[in-house]
Every structure is written in C-alpha cells, then in structure tokens.
mmCIF file of C-alpha atoms in Angstrom:
data_model
loop_
_atom_site.group_PDB
_atom_site.id
_atom_site.type_symbol
_atom_site.label_atom_id
_atom_site.label_comp_id
_atom_site.label_asym_id
_atom_site.label_seq_id
_atom_site.Cartn_x
_atom_site.Cartn_y
_atom_site.Cartn_z
ATOM 1 C CA MET A 1 160.626 199.767 31.244
ATOM 2 C CA ALA A 2 164.027 199.232 32.800
ATOM 3 C CA SER A 3 165.080 199.073 36.435
ATOM 4 C CA MET A 4 167.484 201.948 37.089
ATOM 5 C CA ASN A 5 169.134 203.588 40.035
ATOM 6 C CA MET A 6 169.152 207.377 40.123
ATOM 7 C CA ILE A 7 172.583 207.651 38.489
ATOM 8 C CA GLN A 8 171.449 205.522 35.549
ATOM 9 C CA ALA A 9 168.175 207.428 35.220
ATOM 10 C CA LEU A 10 169.956 210.777 35.111
ATOM 11 C CA ASN A 11 172.508 209.441 32.641
ATOM 12 C CA ASN A 12 169.687 208.161 30.451
ATOM 13 C CA ALA A 13 167.958 211.560 30.559
ATOM 14 C CA LEU A 14 171.148 213.299 29.449
ATOM 15 C CA ASP A 15 171.752 210.714 26.723
ATOM 16 C CA ILE A 16 168.249 211.204 25.331
ATOM 17 C CA THR A 17 168.458 215.001 25.265
ATOM 18 C CA LEU A 18 171.899 214.954 23.641
ATOM 19 C CA ALA A 19 170.608 212.602 20.958
ATOM 20 C CA SER A 20 167.365 214.467 20.294
ATOM 21 C CA ASP A 21 168.493 218.099 20.465
ATOM 22 C CA PRO A 22 171.719 219.221 18.766
ATOM 23 C CA ASP A 23 171.664 222.438 20.812
ATOM 24 C CA THR A 24 172.072 220.548 24.095
ATOM 25 C CA LEU A 25 175.583 220.117 25.489
ATOM 26 C CA ILE A 26 177.158 219.139 28.811
ATOM 27 C CA PHE A 27 180.234 220.519 30.525
ATOM 28 C CA GLY A 28 181.719 220.862 33.986
ATOM 29 C CA GLU A 29 184.467 219.523 36.210
ATOM 30 C CA ASP A 30 185.435 215.944 35.255
ATOM 31 C CA VAL A 31 182.171 215.264 33.401
ATOM 32 C CA GLY A 32 183.826 214.330 30.105
ATOM 33 C CA TYR A 33 186.356 211.511 29.913
ATOM 34 C CA PHE A 34 185.982 210.578 33.587
ATOM 35 C CA GLY A 35 182.172 210.647 33.510
ATOM 36 C CA GLY A 36 181.644 212.744 36.634
ATOM 37 C CA VAL A 37 182.615 212.108 40.228
ATOM 38 C CA PHE A 38 179.412 210.080 40.714
ATOM 39 C CA ARG A 39 179.460 208.713 37.119
ATOM 40 C CA VAL A 40 176.264 210.475 36.047
ATOM 41 C CA THR A 41 177.833 211.501 32.708
ATOM 42 C CA ASP A 42 179.604 208.171 32.175
ATOM 43 C CA LYS A 43 180.330 207.362 28.496
ATOM 44 C CA LEU A 44 178.400 210.400 27.198
ATOM 45 C CA GLN A 45 181.556 211.955 25.764
ATOM 46 C CA GLU A 46 182.474 208.667 24.126
ATOM 47 C CA LYS A 47 179.014 208.398 22.548
ATOM 48 C CA HIS A 48 178.288 212.025 21.610
ATOM 49 C CA GLY A 49 181.739 213.527 21.067
ATOM 50 C CA LEU A 50 184.095 216.055 22.575
ATOM 51 C CA THR A 51 182.020 219.078 21.584
ATOM 52 C CA ARG A 52 178.857 217.793 23.264
ATOM 53 C CA CYS A 53 180.298 216.623 26.585
ATOM 54 C CA PHE A 54 183.555 218.112 27.807
ATOM 55 C CA ASP A 55 185.554 219.098 30.863
ATOM 56 C CA ALA A 56 185.841 222.642 32.182
ATOM 57 C CA PRO A 57 188.461 224.307 34.394
ATOM 58 C CA ILE A 58 187.877 224.346 38.149
ATOM 59 C CA SER A 59 186.080 227.679 38.041
ATOM 60 C CA GLU A 60 182.445 227.511 39.021
ATOM 61 C CA GLY A 61 181.827 231.164 38.213
ATOM 62 C CA GLY A 62 183.401 230.708 34.801
ATOM 63 C CA ILE A 63 181.364 227.568 34.110
ATOM 64 C CA ILE A 64 178.060 229.318 34.816
ATOM 65 C CA ALA A 65 179.109 232.499 32.987
ATOM 66 C CA ALA A 66 179.965 230.502 29.864
ATOM 67 C CA ALA A 67 176.671 228.616 30.103
ATOM 68 C CA ILE A 68 174.693 231.866 30.317
ATOM 69 C CA GLY A 69 176.354 233.128 27.147
ATOM 70 C CA MET A 70 175.658 229.848 25.389
ATOM 71 C CA GLY A 71 172.016 229.987 26.460
ATOM 72 C CA ALA A 72 171.624 233.551 25.226
ATOM 73 C CA TYR A 73 172.902 232.423 21.817
ATOM 74 C CA GLY A 74 170.402 229.584 21.524
ATOM 75 C CA LEU A 75 172.147 226.575 23.068
ATOM 76 C CA ARG A 76 170.849 224.515 25.996
ATOM 77 C CA PRO A 77 173.838 223.893 28.260
ATOM 78 C CA VAL A 78 173.667 221.414 31.110
ATOM 79 C CA VAL A 79 176.488 222.107 33.532
ATOM 80 C CA GLU A 80 177.606 220.171 36.579
ATOM 81 C CA ILE A 81 178.934 221.700 39.768
ATOM 82 C CA GLN A 82 180.747 218.756 41.320
ATOM 83 C CA PHE A 83 179.288 219.340 44.803
ATOM 84 C CA ALA A 84 176.597 221.864 45.729
ATOM 85 C CA ASP A 85 178.936 223.167 48.431
ATOM 86 C CA TYR A 86 181.100 224.621 45.639
ATOM 87 C CA ILE A 87 178.321 226.468 43.860
ATOM 88 C CA LEU A 88 178.747 229.682 45.853
ATOM 89 C CA PRO A 89 181.506 231.102 43.585
ATOM 90 C CA ALA A 90 178.912 230.890 40.795
ATOM 91 C CA TYR A 91 176.112 232.440 42.831
ATOM 92 C CA ASP A 92 176.654 235.937 41.498
ATOM 93 C CA GLN A 93 176.386 234.729 37.904
ATOM 94 C CA LEU A 94 173.208 232.798 38.668
ATOM 95 C CA VAL A 95 171.573 235.674 40.540
ATOM 96 C CA SER A 96 172.796 238.759 38.690
ATOM 97 C CA GLU A 97 172.819 237.350 35.162
ATOM 98 C CA ALA A 98 170.971 234.069 34.603
ATOM 99 C CA ALA A 99 167.926 234.803 36.743
ATOM 100 C CA ARG A 100 167.460 238.340 35.398
ATOM 101 C CA LEU A 101 168.426 238.077 31.757
ATOM 102 C CA ARG A 102 164.890 237.669 30.410
ATOM 103 C CA TYR A 103 163.561 240.517 32.566
ATOM 104 C CA ARG A 104 166.377 242.985 31.934
ATOM 105 C CA SER A 105 166.240 242.386 28.164
ATOM 106 C CA GLY A 106 162.476 242.757 27.955
ATOM 107 C CA GLY A 107 162.142 239.146 26.824
ATOM 108 C CA GLU A 108 164.662 239.526 23.997
ATOM 109 C CA PHE A 109 167.169 237.108 25.575
ATOM 110 C CA TRP A 110 166.920 234.285 28.045
ATOM 111 C CA ALA A 111 169.193 231.656 29.510
ATOM 112 C CA PRO A 112 167.854 228.083 29.226
ATOM 113 C CA LEU A 113 170.574 226.453 31.278
ATOM 114 C CA THR A 114 170.349 223.581 33.742
ATOM 115 C CA VAL A 115 172.773 223.458 36.659
ATOM 116 C CA ARG A 116 173.111 219.948 38.064
ATOM 117 C CA SER A 117 174.744 219.418 41.444
ATOM 118 C CA PRO A 118 174.879 216.617 44.049
ATOM 119 C CA TYR A 119 173.810 217.890 47.473
ATOM 120 C CA GLY A 120 173.088 216.769 51.023
ATOM 121 C CA GLY A 121 174.674 214.573 53.629
ATOM 122 C CA GLY A 122 174.628 211.006 54.768
ATOM 123 C CA ILE A 123 177.932 210.025 53.146
ATOM 124 C CA PHE A 124 180.400 211.403 55.743
ATOM 125 C CA GLY A 125 181.378 214.249 53.449
ATOM 126 C CA GLY A 126 181.924 216.731 56.254
ATOM 127 C CA GLN A 127 181.184 220.431 56.132
ATOM 128 C CA THR A 128 182.375 221.002 52.547
ATOM 129 C CA HIS A 129 180.634 218.062 50.835
ATOM 130 C CA SER A 130 177.322 217.704 52.671
ATOM 131 C CA GLN A 131 175.479 221.022 52.609
ATOM 132 C CA SER A 132 171.935 221.691 51.408
ATOM 133 C CA PRO A 133 171.827 225.171 49.829
ATOM 134 C CA GLU A 134 168.389 224.977 48.189
ATOM 135 C CA ALA A 135 166.873 227.904 50.122
ATOM 136 C CA ILE A 136 169.358 230.447 48.770
ATOM 137 C CA PHE A 137 168.205 229.641 45.215
ATOM 138 C CA ALA A 138 164.509 229.511 46.078
ATOM 139 C CA HIS A 139 164.835 233.122 47.249
ATOM 140 C CA ILE A 140 165.897 234.343 43.796
ATOM 141 C CA THR A 141 163.131 235.315 41.404
ATOM 142 C CA GLY A 142 163.849 233.913 37.955
ATOM 143 C CA LEU A 143 165.465 230.638 39.069
ATOM 144 C CA LYS A 144 163.699 227.311 39.345
ATOM 145 C CA THR A 145 164.875 224.790 41.930
ATOM 146 C CA VAL A 146 164.192 221.081 41.462
ATOM 147 C CA ILE A 147 164.992 218.149 43.784
ATOM 148 C CA PRO A 148 164.058 214.564 42.802
ATOM 149 C CA SER A 149 163.702 211.717 45.294
ATOM 150 C CA ASN A 150 163.691 208.645 43.053
ATOM 151 C CA PRO A 151 164.924 207.415 39.643
ATOM 152 C CA TYR A 152 161.612 207.825 37.795
ATOM 153 C CA ASP A 153 161.235 211.447 38.867
ATOM 154 C CA ALA A 154 164.940 212.157 38.398
ATOM 155 C CA LYS A 155 164.820 211.322 34.703
ATOM 156 C CA GLY A 156 161.502 213.038 33.985
ATOM 157 C CA LEU A 157 162.333 216.155 35.961
ATOM 158 C CA LEU A 158 165.795 216.486 34.399
ATOM 159 C CA ILE A 159 164.420 216.278 30.856
ATOM 160 C CA ALA A 160 161.747 218.851 31.787
ATOM 161 C CA ALA A 161 164.439 221.111 33.282
ATOM 162 C CA ILE A 162 166.611 220.934 30.172
ATOM 163 C CA GLU A 163 163.629 221.704 27.938
ATOM 164 C CA CYS A 164 162.581 224.652 30.128
ATOM 165 C CA ASP A 165 163.488 228.120 28.863
ATOM 166 C CA ASP A 166 164.279 229.339 32.387
ATOM 167 C CA PRO A 167 167.475 228.621 34.343
ATOM 168 C CA VAL A 168 167.003 225.598 36.592
ATOM 169 C CA VAL A 169 169.088 224.552 39.586
ATOM 170 C CA PHE A 170 168.753 220.765 39.700
ATOM 171 C CA LEU A 171 169.901 219.367 43.048
ATOM 172 C CA GLU A 172 170.557 215.627 43.229
ATOM 173 C CA PRO A 173 170.468 213.975 46.699
ATOM 174 C CA LYS A 174 173.688 212.001 46.535
ATOM 175 C CA ARG A 175 172.805 209.767 49.495
ATOM 176 C CA ILE A 176 170.099 208.115 47.382
ATOM 177 C CA TYR A 177 171.946 207.872 44.064
ATOM 178 C CA ASN A 178 172.291 204.096 44.518
ATOM 179 C CA GLY A 179 169.324 203.310 46.722
ATOM 180 C CA PRO A 180 166.679 204.744 49.049
ATOM 181 C CA PHE A 181 167.807 205.624 52.571
ATOM 182 C CA ASP A 182 165.517 205.415 55.587
ATOM 183 C CA GLY A 183 167.783 207.422 57.894
ATOM 184 C CA ARG A 184 169.106 204.417 59.808
ATOM 185 C CA PRO A 185 172.866 204.203 59.155
ATOM 186 C CA ASP A 186 173.254 201.085 61.281
ATOM 187 C CA GLN A 187 171.215 199.003 58.843
ATOM 188 C CA ALA A 188 172.338 197.442 55.576
ATOM 189 C CA MET A 189 172.341 199.717 52.548
ATOM 190 C CA LYS A 190 169.428 199.261 50.166
ATOM 191 C CA THR A 191 169.498 199.408 46.384
ATOM 192 C CA TRP A 192 166.828 200.638 44.015
ATOM 193 C CA ALA A 193 166.320 197.103 42.683
ATOM 194 C CA GLY A 194 162.682 196.104 43.043
ATOM 195 C CA HIS A 195 161.522 199.570 44.068
ATOM 196 C CA LYS A 196 158.429 200.754 42.175
ATOM 197 C CA ASP A 197 160.020 204.128 41.408
ATOM 198 C CA ALA A 198 163.069 202.432 39.878
ATOM 199 C CA GLU A 199 160.963 201.242 36.937
ATOM 200 C CA VAL A 200 161.932 203.883 34.394
ATOM 201 C CA PRO A 201 160.708 204.144 30.779
ATOM 202 C CA GLU A 202 163.675 204.018 28.417
ATOM 203 C CA GLY A 203 162.313 206.673 26.048
ATOM 204 C CA HIS A 204 161.542 210.354 26.383
ATOM 205 C CA TYR A 205 159.103 211.520 29.067
ATOM 206 C CA THR A 206 158.847 214.456 31.425
ATOM 207 C CA VAL A 207 157.642 215.052 34.955
ATOM 208 C CA PRO A 208 156.194 218.576 35.109
ATOM 209 C CA LEU A 209 158.076 221.138 37.172
ATOM 210 C CA GLY A 210 155.976 222.535 39.992
ATOM 211 C CA LYS A 211 153.805 219.474 40.604
ATOM 212 C CA ALA A 212 154.174 217.659 43.926
ATOM 213 C CA ALA A 213 153.517 213.952 44.413
ATOM 214 C CA ILE A 214 151.495 212.381 47.212
ATOM 215 C CA THR A 215 153.859 209.588 48.175
ATOM 216 C CA ARG A 216 151.585 208.248 50.903
ATOM 217 C CA PRO A 217 147.917 209.246 51.320
ATOM 218 C CA GLY A 218 146.707 209.844 54.852
ATOM 219 C CA SER A 219 144.166 211.690 56.962
ATOM 220 C CA GLU A 220 145.714 212.503 60.371
ATOM 221 C CA ILE A 221 148.681 214.738 59.579
ATOM 222 C CA THR A 222 150.521 216.148 56.548
ATOM 223 C CA VAL A 223 154.277 215.669 56.170
ATOM 224 C CA LEU A 224 156.182 217.748 53.600
ATOM 225 C CA ALA A 225 159.603 216.618 52.396
ATOM 226 C CA TYR A 226 161.876 216.444 49.365
ATOM 227 C CA GLY A 227 164.977 214.561 48.266
ATOM 228 C CA THR A 228 166.418 212.038 50.714
ATOM 229 C CA MET A 229 164.059 213.199 53.433
ATOM 230 C CA VAL A 230 161.082 211.708 51.568
ATOM 231 C CA HIS A 231 162.399 208.237 52.368
ATOM 232 C CA VAL A 232 163.397 209.103 55.931
ATOM 233 C CA ALA A 233 159.966 210.618 56.576
ATOM 234 C CA LEU A 234 158.206 207.587 55.101
ATOM 235 C CA SER A 235 160.159 205.292 57.401
ATOM 236 C CA ALA A 236 159.273 207.451 60.406
ATOM 237 C CA ILE A 237 155.585 207.504 59.465
ATOM 238 C CA GLU A 238 155.466 203.735 59.155
ATOM 239 C CA GLU A 239 157.138 203.293 62.538
ATOM 240 C CA SER A 240 154.861 205.837 64.213
ATOM 241 C CA GLY A 241 151.702 204.041 63.137
ATOM 242 C CA LEU A 242 150.037 207.340 62.244
ATOM 243 C CA ASP A 243 147.866 207.768 59.158
ATOM 244 C CA ALA A 244 150.058 210.536 57.763
ATOM 245 C CA GLU A 245 149.921 211.988 54.275
ATOM 246 C CA LEU A 246 153.439 212.367 52.855
ATOM 247 C CA ILE A 247 153.950 214.901 50.072
ATOM 248 C CA ASP A 248 157.130 214.884 47.976
ATOM 249 C CA LEU A 249 157.501 218.480 46.778
ATOM 250 C CA ARG A 250 159.806 217.481 43.849
ATOM 251 C CA SER A 251 160.393 221.149 43.048
ATOM 252 C CA ILE A 252 160.441 223.967 45.584
ATOM 253 C CA VAL A 253 160.262 226.658 42.893
ATOM 254 C CA PRO A 254 157.760 226.471 41.347
ATOM 255 C CA LEU A 255 155.921 225.197 44.406
ATOM 256 C CA ASP A 256 152.715 223.168 44.232
ATOM 257 C CA ILE A 257 150.979 225.116 46.953
ATOM 258 C CA ASP A 258 147.534 223.830 45.944
ATOM 259 C CA THR A 259 148.407 220.212 46.757
ATOM 260 C CA ILE A 260 149.947 221.299 50.058
ATOM 261 C CA THR A 261 147.009 223.409 51.212
ATOM 262 C CA ALA A 262 144.447 220.792 50.186
ATOM 263 C CA SER A 263 146.242 218.227 52.325
ATOM 264 C CA VAL A 264 146.687 220.480 55.363
ATOM 265 C CA LYS A 265 143.048 221.590 55.248
ATOM 266 C CA LYS A 266 142.102 217.902 55.272
ATOM 267 C CA THR A 267 144.415 216.798 58.107
ATOM 268 C CA GLY A 268 144.664 219.982 60.196
ATOM 269 C CA ARG A 269 148.269 219.233 61.137
ATOM 270 C CA CYS A 270 151.622 219.570 59.388
ATOM 271 C CA VAL A 271 155.260 218.647 59.911
ATOM 272 C CA ILE A 272 157.957 219.876 57.498
ATOM 273 C CA VAL A 273 161.183 217.915 57.064
ATOM 274 C CA HIS A 274 164.385 219.038 55.360
ATOM 275 C CA GLU A 275 168.080 218.379 55.812
ATOM 276 C CA ALA A 276 169.226 222.000 55.569
ATOM 277 C CA SER A 277 169.699 224.037 58.725
ATOM 278 C CA ARG A 278 166.517 225.291 60.345
ATOM 279 C CA PHE A 279 166.958 229.090 60.507
ATOM 280 C CA SER A 280 165.746 230.648 57.219
ATOM 281 C CA GLY A 281 165.559 227.200 55.642
ATOM 282 C CA PHE A 282 162.902 226.507 53.036
ATOM 283 C CA GLY A 283 160.727 225.017 55.751
ATOM 284 C CA ALA A 284 160.242 228.518 57.157
ATOM 285 C CA GLU A 285 158.691 229.655 53.876
ATOM 286 C CA LEU A 286 156.495 226.565 53.748
ATOM 287 C CA SER A 287 155.357 227.214 57.303
ATOM 288 C CA ALA A 288 154.472 230.832 56.501
ATOM 289 C CA LEU A 289 152.546 229.868 53.357
ATOM 290 C CA ILE A 290 150.550 227.217 55.231
ATOM 291 C CA GLN A 291 149.829 229.621 58.090
ATOM 292 C CA GLU A 292 148.494 232.209 55.633
ATOM 293 C CA ARG A 293 146.301 229.769 53.718
ATOM 294 C CA CYS A 294 145.245 227.215 56.340
ATOM 295 C CA PHE A 295 145.115 229.131 59.625
ATOM 296 C CA TYR A 296 141.537 228.247 60.500
ATOM 297 C CA HIS A 297 142.072 224.581 59.666
ATOM 298 C CA LEU A 298 145.156 224.057 61.841
ATOM 299 C CA LYS A 299 144.670 222.031 65.024
ATOM 300 C CA ALA A 300 148.301 222.315 66.173
ATOM 301 C CA PRO A 301 151.400 224.435 65.510
ATOM 302 C CA ILE A 302 153.326 223.558 62.352
ATOM 303 C CA GLY A 303 156.380 221.459 63.166
ATOM 304 C CA ARG A 304 159.802 221.567 61.522
ATOM 305 C CA VAL A 305 162.450 218.847 61.621
ATOM 306 C CA CYS A 306 165.697 220.145 60.120
ATOM 307 C CA GLY A 307 169.454 220.142 60.348
ATOM 308 C CA TRP A 308 170.940 222.160 63.170
ATOM 309 C CA ASP A 309 172.214 225.714 62.778
ATOM 310 C CA THR A 310 175.860 224.670 62.670
ATOM 311 C CA PRO A 311 178.355 223.694 59.986
ATOM 312 C CA TYR A 312 177.743 220.112 58.919
ATOM 313 C CA PRO A 313 179.797 218.029 61.389
ATOM 314 C CA HIS A 314 181.814 215.080 60.159
ATOM 315 C CA ALA A 315 182.183 213.290 63.487
ATOM 316 C CA PHE A 316 178.558 213.871 64.538
ATOM 317 C CA GLU A 317 176.841 213.388 61.182
ATOM 318 C CA TRP A 318 173.968 211.316 62.547
ATOM 319 C CA ASP A 319 173.278 213.806 65.320
ATOM 320 C CA TYR A 320 172.884 216.487 62.660
ATOM 321 C CA PHE A 321 170.990 214.392 60.115
ATOM 322 C CA PRO A 322 167.188 214.571 60.682
ATOM 323 C CA GLY A 323 166.552 210.904 61.357
ATOM 324 C CA PRO A 324 163.356 208.940 61.998
ATOM 325 C CA ALA A 325 163.464 209.395 65.791
ATOM 326 C CA ARG A 326 163.345 213.196 65.507
ATOM 327 C CA ILE A 327 160.551 213.030 62.936
ATOM 328 C CA ILE A 328 158.495 210.676 65.107
ATOM 329 C CA ARG A 329 158.844 213.059 68.056
ATOM 330 C CA ALA A 330 157.576 215.932 65.901
ATOM 331 C CA LEU A 331 154.659 213.853 64.618
ATOM 332 C CA ASN A 332 153.642 212.836 68.126
ATOM 333 C CA CYS A 333 153.974 216.407 69.371
ATOM 334 C CA ALA A 334 151.653 217.633 66.612
ATOM 335 C CA MET A 335 149.119 214.930 67.378
ATOM 336 C CA GLU A 336 149.118 215.707 71.109
ATOM 337 C CA ASN A 337 148.216 219.379 70.631
#
C-alpha cells in the first residue's frame, strides 16, 4: 500500500492500464509532454511513448470523435477534456455516436472509451472553470457517469471504467485532487496524508461501477452525496450531532438504488447534496426515485442542498457553494418535520 493523493492515484491507474493493455492509449489537450493541467498524466508519455500518450488539438468534438472511431476498431482510448465546462462541444459526439453505437449496430460495434474531466468549484475558477454538468450525461441512455470522492476509489473506478465496454464519463472533483475539503474555505487546506482512503494498493484492482459506499452508518437520516460534497456533508453531519447515514454514490449511472432505498427505509428521512444547480439537477432524479420506492417510509419531505440556479459566480463562490451551514439547516429541517 502507498499513500497517494487523488492525482497520484489516477496517474497510477493510467500507468497500470497502459502497461497491461497495449490497446489502451491516452490523448487530449496538454496531456502528453506537459502531463495535463493538473498533472494527472505526468510522465506517462515519457514512460510509454508518443503513440500511447499524446497531445490533441483544442477541439473537444474532434477528440471525442477520434476516440469513438478508435473504440469501434478495438482500441480503448482514455481522453481528457481539460475542464468539464469545455465538454459541451463534444456533447453531440457523446450522445449521437458514442452512447448509441452498440444499439444502432445491433451489438456489432461499441465504443469502449473513457472521458476524464476535472469538474466542480471551490478553486475560484469562475463560471467557465467550475461547473458540474453530471446531470446532462446521466440523462443519456448508453453513457455511464462516474464520480470518485477519494484516492482509493479514484484509482479503482478509473481502471473499471477503462475496462468497461461502454463509454464512461469520468468526472474528477478538482477541489479534492490534493486533499479532502470540508467546505470551510477559511480553514487551512488539508492533504490526503494520513487519510484512510489515501492508502492505495500499488497493483491492479477495481471498484465496481454502480456500487455506492456507506461512508458513515447512521439511523436518524440518510444523506446522499458524491464527489467533493461527500466530505462537506460529512463535516456538516459531525457538527450537527445527528446520527446520519452518509452514502457516497460513486457513480450516478449506473445508480445503486438498492443501497439508497434500504437506507431511507431504515431512517425515514433523506437529504440530497450536490454542487450542481438545483433545477433539473441529479438530485431531482434521486428525489423522484426515493419518493416512488420509499413513500410509506418517509417521515419528512426529501431535502435538497444544491448550487443556485445561476452561472457560477467568481466573486460570490462561497455563497454559491453548498457549505456545511446550508446542509445543517436542511438536516435540522428534515428532523423537525
């Protein structure tokens, strides 16, 4: 076991798959010689060569289109979109081609590509470097959407995504690349050093897609979160003093609905936390699914703590960011009903 931050864990996952599978390759904007804007692909070109890890033009649609063709011909491309905010030019390729290739060809072709992209706020990136677009991918049948919250899961989920025969959108919460974040920007930054989930096996392993993790068992209320919000929610729960059960979804498609419903039926209350804007966010789907499956077990309305329905503001980042205070208010509101 080695202690790794999320960047190192992802780099290790890519290194292992490049070494073990000659059909795997990596390309995207600045991922080759430079090693990626967040250094996730650092030294992979140097180790594995120019044909296995290389730079692409600044054309997100072209990057995804090329990866789809490679996947159809038997390769396993792993592409990086430098920021998730810039993935929209590639959306048509992901929706119209990658997600539907297996279906439209009657199973004759498929596109086993993995699309990595840093997402989310908390780094003063403003409206074009802080968005959380996960819901627009979850809506598309044929795509899988994965979001790790710690180094151990990041490595295992990324290897599982690369080995999957379906296209996977792999969103990396950039605020927690170097350490967990409890949602309190006025406190000193933390690193992953000493964290239990930073102990990462150095060899090959996978974390199954579609299996949630119970980060904190509890009996009074269920809290659903993913990515950075897992750590913010945990901090809020600890401050609230409630015996809350915190579930890290890890992937939103496929969704581990069985773990969610079992928890909500036990606690009778639920609060959903995500950084994306509230209207039509993934929390709305979670709320509907819980309502359908747990209606007679619910003791209070399902709560949602989300970003606001505005562009991500640079000057008012911490008013937008769903911090512990907002989560605690939602928890207390659910408990009072």
